[in-house]
Amino acid sequence: MNREDPGFEANHNHDHCMESALSTAKDLCRERKQRLTPIRELVLKLIWENHQPMGAYELLPALAAAGFNSAPPTIYRALEFLQEQGLVHRIASLNAFIGCPHPESPHRSGFLICSGCQRAVELDTAPVHRALSESASELGFKIAHETVEVVGLCADCQSQPGETADA
């Protein structure tokens, strides 16, 4: 696991985590000559408020409270931009989004998703991709797309009485 993404560490400084993500996003958009509009910035901030993936419809009330158009197309356009810039990832199995801790360059990633606390962290899946590609190649198969999303329990939830990975 990438130790730069402390999503499962209960005592990490989340304010610093969020501030760093927003600062990085502003810098990257400026370098790439892309506009991080107020609505895009708010959506990114909302996604980074915790390490729990958020669906588009979960974001709508906060947009409305901030005075923005809270129609679904508005949120989806903002999410599309954030994905294109590598600032967020979509977790397909949850139809939700999570902030990318290292958006500076394109990369393969998957997710560890805790079924107890609902937090998720990004996982470098380059070794998994190599193993899958090798196995597929041996069968004459070429992978076009892969999704790696692993559900289980983080260390904090494992220590809770009665929690099992089957939860």
PDB file of C-alpha atoms in Angstrom:
ATOM      1  CA  MET A   1       0.000   0.000   0.000  1.00  0.00           C
ATOM      2  CA  ASN A   2       1.140   3.509  -0.726  1.00  0.00           C
ATOM      3  CA  ARG A   3       2.065   5.004   2.629  1.00  0.00           C
ATOM      4  CA  GLU A   4       1.337   8.465   1.222  1.00  0.00           C
ATOM      5  CA  ASP A   5      -2.390   7.683   1.480  1.00  0.00           C
ATOM      6  CA  PRO A   6      -3.106   7.392   5.198  1.00  0.00           C
ATOM      7  CA  GLY A   7      -6.849   6.827   4.794  1.00  0.00           C
ATOM      8  CA  PHE A   8      -6.908   3.865   7.170  1.00  0.00           C
ATOM      9  CA  GLU A   9      -4.727   5.532   9.808  1.00  0.00           C
ATOM     10  CA  ALA A  10      -7.113   6.832  12.439  1.00  0.00           C
ATOM     11  CA  ASN A  11      -4.692   9.447  13.814  1.00  0.00           C
ATOM     12  CA  HIS A  12      -3.514  11.133  10.614  1.00  0.00           C
ATOM     13  CA  ASN A  13      -3.914  14.903  10.247  1.00  0.00           C
ATOM     14  CA  HIS A  14      -6.857  15.014   7.898  1.00  0.00           C
ATOM     15  CA  ASP A  15      -6.943  18.820   7.692  1.00  0.00           C
ATOM     16  CA  HIS A  16      -3.388  18.739   6.337  1.00  0.00           C
ATOM     17  CA  CYS A  17      -4.392  15.920   3.987  1.00  0.00           C
ATOM     18  CA  MET A  18      -7.273  17.974   2.561  1.00  0.00           C
ATOM     19  CA  GLU A  19      -5.286  21.227   2.366  1.00  0.00           C
ATOM     20  CA  SER A  20      -2.483  19.437   0.542  1.00  0.00           C
ATOM     21  CA  ALA A  21      -4.917  17.910  -1.978  1.00  0.00           C
ATOM     22  CA  LEU A  22      -6.520  21.289  -2.713  1.00  0.00           C
ATOM     23  CA  SER A  23      -3.153  23.022  -3.029  1.00  0.00           C
ATOM     24  CA  THR A  24      -1.884  20.319  -5.379  1.00  0.00           C
ATOM     25  CA  ALA A  25      -5.068  20.578  -7.460  1.00  0.00           C
ATOM     26  CA  LYS A  26      -4.686  24.354  -7.818  1.00  0.00           C
ATOM     27  CA  ASP A  27      -1.032  24.000  -8.823  1.00  0.00           C
ATOM     28  CA  LEU A  28      -1.732  21.233 -11.352  1.00  0.00           C
ATOM     29  CA  CYS A  29      -4.636  23.091 -12.942  1.00  0.00           C
ATOM     30  CA  ARG A  30      -2.532  26.236 -13.240  1.00  0.00           C
ATOM     31  CA  GLU A  31       0.342  24.245 -14.833  1.00  0.00           C
ATOM     32  CA  ARG A  32      -2.052  22.497 -17.212  1.00  0.00           C
ATOM     33  CA  LYS A  33      -3.871  25.736 -18.039  1.00  0.00           C
ATOM     34  CA  GLN A  34      -7.142  24.306 -16.762  1.00  0.00           C
ATOM     35  CA  ARG A  35      -9.728  26.195 -14.720  1.00  0.00           C
ATOM     36  CA  LEU A  36     -10.419  24.964 -11.222  1.00  0.00           C
ATOM     37  CA  THR A  37     -13.694  26.857 -10.969  1.00  0.00           C
ATOM     38  CA  PRO A  38     -15.324  27.495  -7.591  1.00  0.00           C
ATOM     39  CA  ILE A  39     -17.807  24.650  -8.127  1.00  0.00           C
ATOM     40  CA  ARG A  40     -15.048  22.214  -9.156  1.00  0.00           C
ATOM     41  CA  GLU A  41     -12.995  23.244  -6.129  1.00  0.00           C
ATOM     42  CA  LEU A  42     -15.985  22.778  -3.815  1.00  0.00           C
ATOM     43  CA  VAL A  43     -16.695  19.309  -5.237  1.00  0.00           C
ATOM     44  CA  LEU A  44     -13.043  18.352  -4.755  1.00  0.00           C
ATOM     45  CA  LYS A  45     -13.091  19.686  -1.185  1.00  0.00           C
ATOM     46  CA  LEU A  46     -16.272  17.749  -0.393  1.00  0.00           C
ATOM     47  CA  ILE A  47     -14.740  14.549  -1.747  1.00  0.00           C
ATOM     48  CA  TRP A  48     -11.628  15.088   0.376  1.00  0.00           C
ATOM     49  CA  GLU A  49     -13.585  15.825   3.582  1.00  0.00           C
ATOM     50  CA  ASN A  50     -13.058  12.210   4.621  1.00  0.00           C
ATOM     51  CA  HIS A  51     -11.736   9.059   3.066  1.00  0.00           C
ATOM     52  CA  GLN A  52     -15.209   7.713   2.377  1.00  0.00           C
ATOM     53  CA  PRO A  53     -16.175   7.542  -1.292  1.00  0.00           C
ATOM     54  CA  MET A  54     -19.006   9.924  -2.142  1.00  0.00           C
ATOM     55  CA  GLY A  55     -21.667   9.548  -4.793  1.00  0.00           C
ATOM     56  CA  ALA A  56     -22.759  12.430  -6.984  1.00  0.00           C
ATOM     57  CA  TYR A  57     -26.158  12.680  -5.322  1.00  0.00           C
ATOM     58  CA  GLU A  58     -24.515  12.881  -1.879  1.00  0.00           C
ATOM     59  CA  LEU A  59     -22.697  16.010  -3.068  1.00  0.00           C
ATOM     60  CA  LEU A  60     -25.785  17.848  -4.357  1.00  0.00           C
ATOM     61  CA  PRO A  61     -27.097  19.220  -1.006  1.00  0.00           C
ATOM     62  CA  ALA A  62     -23.734  20.833  -0.198  1.00  0.00           C
ATOM     63  CA  LEU A  63     -23.666  22.495  -3.624  1.00  0.00           C
ATOM     64  CA  ALA A  64     -27.160  23.861  -3.079  1.00  0.00           C
ATOM     65  CA  ALA A  65     -26.193  25.123   0.404  1.00  0.00           C
ATOM     66  CA  ALA A  66     -23.210  26.938  -1.141  1.00  0.00           C
ATOM     67  CA  GLY A  67     -25.524  28.653  -3.639  1.00  0.00           C
ATOM     68  CA  PHE A  68     -24.574  26.652  -6.730  1.00  0.00           C
ATOM     69  CA  ASN A  69     -26.917  25.009  -9.199  1.00  0.00           C
ATOM     70  CA  SER A  70     -27.480  21.628  -7.637  1.00  0.00           C
ATOM     71  CA  ALA A  71     -28.829  19.865 -10.711  1.00  0.00           C
ATOM     72  CA  PRO A  72     -27.211  16.492 -11.438  1.00  0.00           C
ATOM     73  CA  PRO A  73     -25.585  17.628 -14.732  1.00  0.00           C
ATOM     74  CA  THR A  74     -23.704  20.324 -12.811  1.00  0.00           C
ATOM     75  CA  ILE A  75     -22.144  17.837 -10.399  1.00  0.00           C
ATOM     76  CA  TYR A  76     -21.400  15.330 -13.144  1.00  0.00           C
ATOM     77  CA  ARG A  77     -19.590  17.967 -15.229  1.00  0.00           C
ATOM     78  CA  ALA A  78     -17.466  18.904 -12.219  1.00  0.00           C
ATOM     79  CA  LEU A  79     -16.708  15.243 -11.464  1.00  0.00           C
ATOM     80  CA  GLU A  80     -15.822  14.582 -15.106  1.00  0.00           C
ATOM     81  CA  PHE A  81     -13.331  17.463 -15.065  1.00  0.00           C
ATOM     82  CA  LEU A  82     -11.796  16.267 -11.778  1.00  0.00           C
ATOM     83  CA  GLN A  83     -11.439  12.734 -13.189  1.00  0.00           C
ATOM     84  CA  GLU A  84      -9.881  14.000 -16.425  1.00  0.00           C
ATOM     85  CA  GLN A  85      -7.304  15.906 -14.385  1.00  0.00           C
ATOM     86  CA  GLY A  86      -6.574  12.823 -12.259  1.00  0.00           C
ATOM     87  CA  LEU A  87      -7.726  14.589  -9.090  1.00  0.00           C
ATOM     88  CA  VAL A  88     -10.399  12.004  -8.252  1.00  0.00           C
ATOM     89  CA  HIS A  89     -11.078   8.381  -9.104  1.00  0.00           C
ATOM     90  CA  ARG A  90     -14.398   6.654  -9.566  1.00  0.00           C
ATOM     91  CA  ILE A  91     -14.955   3.507  -7.540  1.00  0.00           C
ATOM     92  CA  ALA A  92     -17.146   1.540  -9.927  1.00  0.00           C
ATOM     93  CA  SER A  93     -18.666  -0.910  -7.449  1.00  0.00           C
ATOM     94  CA  LEU A  94     -19.923   1.960  -5.298  1.00  0.00           C
ATOM     95  CA  ASN A  95     -20.618   4.438  -8.114  1.00  0.00           C
ATOM     96  CA  ALA A  96     -18.764   6.923  -5.933  1.00  0.00           C
ATOM     97  CA  PHE A  97     -15.665   9.092  -6.054  1.00  0.00           C
ATOM     98  CA  ILE A  98     -12.547   9.432  -3.944  1.00  0.00           C
ATOM     99  CA  GLY A  99      -9.675  11.892  -4.044  1.00  0.00           C
ATOM    100  CA  CYS A 100      -6.397  10.838  -5.635  1.00  0.00           C
ATOM    101  CA  PRO A 101      -3.431  11.315  -3.275  1.00  0.00           C
ATOM    102  CA  HIS A 102      -0.923  11.594  -6.149  1.00  0.00           C
ATOM    103  CA  PRO A 103      -2.520  13.186  -9.223  1.00  0.00           C
ATOM    104  CA  GLU A 104       0.719  14.495 -10.686  1.00  0.00           C
ATOM    105  CA  SER A 105       0.954  11.713 -13.250  1.00  0.00           C
ATOM    106  CA  PRO A 106      -1.321   9.007 -14.696  1.00  0.00           C
ATOM    107  CA  HIS A 107      -1.116   5.701 -12.872  1.00  0.00           C
ATOM    108  CA  ARG A 108      -2.863   2.379 -12.416  1.00  0.00           C
ATOM    109  CA  SER A 109      -4.738   2.134  -9.187  1.00  0.00           C
ATOM    110  CA  GLY A 110      -7.265   0.074  -7.341  1.00  0.00           C
ATOM    111  CA  PHE A 111      -8.951   0.491  -4.017  1.00  0.00           C
ATOM    112  CA  LEU A 112      -9.143  -1.123  -0.627  1.00  0.00           C
ATOM    113  CA  ILE A 113     -12.652  -0.479   0.696  1.00  0.00           C
ATOM    114  CA  CYS A 114     -13.491  -1.069   4.356  1.00  0.00           C
ATOM    115  CA  SER A 115     -16.955  -2.544   4.787  1.00  0.00           C
ATOM    116  CA  GLY A 116     -16.942  -1.460   8.437  1.00  0.00           C
ATOM    117  CA  CYS A 117     -16.228   2.285   8.358  1.00  0.00           C
ATOM    118  CA  GLN A 118     -16.713   2.785   4.602  1.00  0.00           C
ATOM    119  CA  ARG A 119     -13.290   4.418   4.199  1.00  0.00           C
ATOM    120  CA  ALA A 120     -11.317   3.621   1.064  1.00  0.00           C
ATOM    121  CA  VAL A 121      -7.706   4.077   0.040  1.00  0.00           C
ATOM    122  CA  GLU A 122      -5.988   3.979  -3.287  1.00  0.00           C
ATOM    123  CA  LEU A 123      -3.705   1.039  -3.935  1.00  0.00           C
ATOM    124  CA  ASP A 124      -0.906   0.879  -6.502  1.00  0.00           C
ATOM    125  CA  THR A 125      -2.004  -1.973  -8.749  1.00  0.00           C
ATOM    126  CA  ALA A 126       0.948  -2.030 -11.149  1.00  0.00           C
ATOM    127  CA  PRO A 127       2.109  -5.436  -9.793  1.00  0.00           C
ATOM    128  CA  VAL A 128      -1.449  -6.808 -10.069  1.00  0.00           C
ATOM    129  CA  HIS A 129      -1.718  -5.491 -13.626  1.00  0.00           C
ATOM    130  CA  ARG A 130       1.556  -7.186 -14.598  1.00  0.00           C
ATOM    131  CA  ALA A 131       0.371 -10.500 -13.138  1.00  0.00           C
ATOM    132  CA  LEU A 132      -3.033 -10.238 -14.846  1.00  0.00           C
ATOM    133  CA  SER A 133      -1.472  -9.248 -18.178  1.00  0.00           C
ATOM    134  CA  GLU A 134       0.966 -12.152 -18.021  1.00  0.00           C
ATOM    135  CA  SER A 135      -1.776 -14.666 -17.196  1.00  0.00           C
ATOM    136  CA  ALA A 136      -4.069 -13.244 -19.877  1.00  0.00           C
ATOM    137  CA  SER A 137      -1.283 -13.271 -22.462  1.00  0.00           C
ATOM    138  CA  GLU A 138      -0.631 -16.955 -21.784  1.00  0.00           C
ATOM    139  CA  LEU A 139      -4.263 -17.544 -22.769  1.00  0.00           C
ATOM    140  CA  GLY A 140      -4.030 -15.340 -25.856  1.00  0.00           C
ATOM    141  CA  PHE A 141      -6.161 -12.644 -24.197  1.00  0.00           C
ATOM    142  CA  LYS A 142      -5.419  -8.924 -24.259  1.00  0.00           C
ATOM    143  CA  ILE A 143      -6.817  -6.889 -21.366  1.00  0.00           C
ATOM    144  CA  ALA A 144      -8.569  -3.690 -22.412  1.00  0.00           C
ATOM    145  CA  HIS A 145      -9.636  -2.558 -18.942  1.00  0.00           C
ATOM    146  CA  GLU A 146      -9.396  -3.811 -15.397  1.00  0.00           C
ATOM    147  CA  THR A 147     -11.007  -2.769 -12.141  1.00  0.00           C
ATOM    148  CA  VAL A 148      -9.408  -3.674  -8.820  1.00  0.00           C
ATOM    149  CA  GLU A 149     -11.639  -2.992  -5.826  1.00  0.00           C
ATOM    150  CA  VAL A 150     -11.043  -5.079  -2.732  1.00  0.00           C
ATOM    151  CA  VAL A 151     -13.573  -5.059   0.117  1.00  0.00           C
ATOM    152  CA  GLY A 152     -12.542  -6.036   3.623  1.00  0.00           C
ATOM    153  CA  LEU A 153     -11.848  -4.503   7.022  1.00  0.00           C
ATOM    154  CA  CYS A 154      -9.260  -1.900   7.947  1.00  0.00           C
ATOM    155  CA  ALA A 155      -7.148  -2.400  11.072  1.00  0.00           C
ATOM    156  CA  ASP A 156      -9.398  -0.140  13.170  1.00  0.00           C
ATOM    157  CA  CYS A 157     -12.538  -2.065  12.224  1.00  0.00           C
ATOM    158  CA  GLN A 158     -10.835  -5.432  12.698  1.00  0.00           C
ATOM    159  CA  SER A 159     -10.209  -4.482  16.322  1.00  0.00           C
ATOM    160  CA  GLN A 160     -13.931  -3.810  16.903  1.00  0.00           C
ATOM    161  CA  PRO A 161     -15.787  -6.651  18.657  1.00  0.00           C
ATOM    162  CA  GLY A 162     -17.979  -8.668  16.326  1.00  0.00           C
ATOM    163  CA  GLU A 163     -16.518  -7.323  13.069  1.00  0.00           C
ATOM    164  CA  THR A 164     -15.613  -9.846  10.393  1.00  0.00           C
ATOM    165  CA  ALA A 165     -14.334  -9.394   6.859  1.00  0.00           C
ATOM    166  CA  ASP A 166     -17.628 -10.897   5.626  1.00  0.00           C
ATOM    167  CA  ALA A 167     -19.538  -7.855   6.896  1.00  0.00           C
TER     168      ALA A 167
END
